[in-house]
Structures are given as C-alpha cells and as structure tokens.
Amino acid sequence: MNHAYLIEQGLAKPGVTLRYPFDPAMPVLFVGSKMFALLSTHGGRPSANLKGDPETNWLLRESHPDTVLPGYHMNKRHWNTVVLDGSLSEGEILDMLEESYRLVCRNLPKAERPPVQQESR
C-alpha cells in the first residue's frame, strides 16, 4: 500500500479532489470543502490520516498499536494516523479510507454532497 494507490482509490469516489493545502509533498484528498485523507509520513514511513468512528478508532489502535495511532496533528478521538508499512491488509486500509469518506460526506452541507450521497438520503 502506498500514497499513489490511496490517491487513485480516493479519486474514484464521487466528488473527490486532490489538493496540496499544507505542503507540496503532502497530498490531501477532499470531498467538497472537507478533507478525508491526509497523506504524509510518520517516523520516516508513509502514512495516512483517516477519520473514523471514535469506538472503532480505539479498537483499531488496541489491535494494531504500532500501525494505527492517534491522528497526528488531528482530533485524536476522530482521526487515526495509519502507517502504511504492510502490517495491515489492503482491504483493511481501503475500508478505513471508505469510512473516512463516508463520515466526512455525512457532515457536508447538502449543496456540497456528491450526488450519490444525496440520493441515498
């Protein structure tokens, strides 16, 4: 798993854009005006900050203490930093990416929600 693959998977979702609001070396996936995946490094290893349900975040951190960490420079209850070192399966990481996207879409103003999100409500 790497940043390029996560970007490819993220951009396949409705309404997603790739931006660099913080640093040219730090890609961020947005849906509407909100970010749902910040791609960076943690301890020299590629990582992704992803939003999640607080209870699920806690369970993931307990199950994968060296790979899923409280979100670096983020609300630590709602965000995880996921180290992309091969410890988690591709499916697990893509599930976390999907959950982050879904949670952020849910809180977007109606005018900013991607069409698929509006239809499901």
Short mmCIF file of C-alpha atoms in Angstrom, two decimals:
data_model
loop_
_atom_site.label_atom_id
_atom_site.label_comp_id
_atom_site.label_asym_id
_atom_site.label_seq_id
_atom_site.Cartn_x
_atom_site.Cartn_y
_atom_site.Cartn_z
CA MET A 1 0.00 0.00 0.00
CA ASN A 2 1.33 3.42 -0.92
CA HIS A 3 0.17 7.00 -1.33
CA ALA A 4 -0.28 6.72 -5.10
CA TYR A 5 -2.67 3.79 -4.70
CA LEU A 6 -4.66 5.53 -1.97
CA ILE A 7 -4.93 8.64 -4.14
CA GLU A 8 -6.13 6.53 -7.07
CA GLN A 9 -8.75 4.81 -4.89
CA GLY A 10 -9.86 8.09 -3.33
CA LEU A 11 -10.20 9.91 -6.65
CA ALA A 12 -12.50 7.13 -7.88
CA LYS A 13 -15.12 8.25 -5.34
CA PRO A 14 -17.75 10.85 -6.29
CA GLY A 15 -16.84 14.48 -5.63
CA VAL A 16 -13.22 13.86 -4.57
CA THR A 17 -10.40 16.24 -5.42
CA LEU A 18 -6.68 16.12 -4.72
CA ARG A 19 -5.14 19.25 -3.20
CA TYR A 20 -1.91 20.34 -1.52
CA PRO A 21 -3.04 22.92 1.07
CA PHE A 22 -0.21 22.40 3.57
CA ASP A 23 2.90 21.36 1.66
CA PRO A 24 3.70 20.36 -1.95
CA ALA A 25 4.85 16.96 -0.62
CA MET A 26 1.66 16.34 1.39
CA PRO A 27 -1.30 15.33 -0.79
CA VAL A 28 -4.76 15.66 0.72
CA LEU A 29 -7.98 14.11 -0.56
CA PHE A 30 -11.05 16.33 -0.20
CA VAL A 31 -14.72 15.74 -0.72
CA GLY A 32 -16.43 19.09 -1.06
CA SER A 33 -14.61 21.53 1.21
CA LYS A 34 -13.54 18.91 3.77
CA MET A 35 -10.51 16.65 3.83
CA PHE A 36 -10.91 12.94 4.46
CA ALA A 37 -7.37 11.65 3.86
CA LEU A 38 -4.11 13.45 4.57
CA LEU A 39 -1.10 11.56 3.18
CA SER A 40 2.21 12.10 4.88
CA THR A 41 4.94 10.23 6.74
CA HIS A 42 5.23 9.12 10.34
CA GLY A 43 8.64 8.14 11.67
CA GLY A 44 10.00 8.10 8.12
CA ARG A 45 7.30 5.68 6.91
CA PRO A 46 4.39 6.59 4.62
CA SER A 47 1.14 7.18 6.50
CA ALA A 48 -2.42 8.37 6.06
CA ASN A 49 -4.58 10.33 8.48
CA LEU A 50 -8.12 8.98 8.20
CA LYS A 51 -11.31 9.87 10.03
CA GLY A 52 -13.15 7.15 11.90
CA ASP A 53 -15.80 6.41 14.47
CA PRO A 54 -14.29 7.01 17.96
CA GLU A 55 -15.11 3.49 19.23
CA THR A 56 -13.77 1.84 16.10
CA ASN A 57 -10.66 4.04 16.27
CA TRP A 58 -9.99 2.85 19.81
CA LEU A 59 -10.38 -0.80 18.79
CA LEU A 60 -8.07 -0.38 15.80
CA ARG A 61 -5.41 1.26 17.97
CA GLU A 62 -5.66 -1.54 20.52
CA SER A 63 -5.46 -4.24 17.82
CA HIS A 64 -2.63 -2.58 15.86
CA PRO A 65 -0.69 -0.42 18.36
CA ASP A 66 2.36 0.09 16.12
CA THR A 67 0.38 0.76 12.94
CA VAL A 68 -2.80 2.64 13.91
CA LEU A 69 -2.03 5.65 16.08
CA PRO A 70 -4.00 8.66 17.34
CA GLY A 71 -4.21 11.18 14.49
CA TYR A 72 -1.05 13.26 14.31
CA HIS A 73 -1.99 16.97 14.50
CA MET A 74 -5.67 15.98 14.34
CA ASN A 75 -8.55 15.44 16.74
CA LYS A 76 -7.25 12.26 18.33
CA ARG A 77 -10.70 10.93 19.10
CA HIS A 78 -11.91 11.10 15.50
CA TRP A 79 -8.73 10.66 13.44
CA ASN A 80 -6.12 7.92 13.15
CA THR A 81 -2.67 8.00 11.65
CA VAL A 82 -2.31 4.71 9.77
CA VAL A 83 1.26 3.69 9.00
CA LEU A 84 1.49 2.12 5.53
CA ASP A 85 4.18 -0.45 6.29
CA GLY A 86 2.39 -3.63 5.17
CA SER A 87 1.17 -4.57 8.66
CA LEU A 88 -2.46 -4.02 7.66
CA SER A 89 -4.05 -5.63 4.64
CA GLU A 90 -5.01 -3.60 1.60
CA GLY A 91 -8.66 -4.36 2.38
CA GLU A 92 -8.39 -3.03 5.93
CA ILE A 93 -6.83 0.22 4.76
CA LEU A 94 -9.35 0.66 1.94
CA ASP A 95 -12.18 0.05 4.45
CA MET A 96 -10.74 2.83 6.63
CA LEU A 97 -10.49 5.12 3.58
CA GLU A 98 -14.14 4.39 2.72
CA GLU A 99 -15.25 5.02 6.31
CA SER A 100 -13.38 8.33 6.38
CA TYR A 101 -15.01 9.39 3.11
CA ARG A 102 -18.46 8.36 4.33
CA LEU A 103 -18.13 10.16 7.67
CA VAL A 104 -16.94 13.37 6.03
CA CYS A 105 -19.68 13.24 3.36
CA ARG A 106 -22.29 12.79 6.07
CA ASN A 107 -21.31 16.11 7.65
CA LEU A 108 -21.02 18.16 4.45
CA PRO A 109 -23.59 20.86 3.74
CA LYS A 110 -26.23 19.45 1.40
CA ALA A 111 -25.04 21.62 -1.51
CA GLU A 112 -21.53 20.10 -1.27
CA ARG A 113 -22.51 16.44 -1.01
CA PRO A 114 -21.67 14.28 -4.00
CA PRO A 115 -24.75 13.19 -5.99
CA VAL A 116 -24.52 9.58 -4.79
CA GLN A 117 -24.67 10.77 -1.17
CA GLN A 118 -27.73 12.94 -1.82
CA GLU A 119 -29.60 10.07 -3.46
CA SER A 120 -29.01 7.72 -0.52
CA ARG A 121 -30.62 10.05 2.00
#
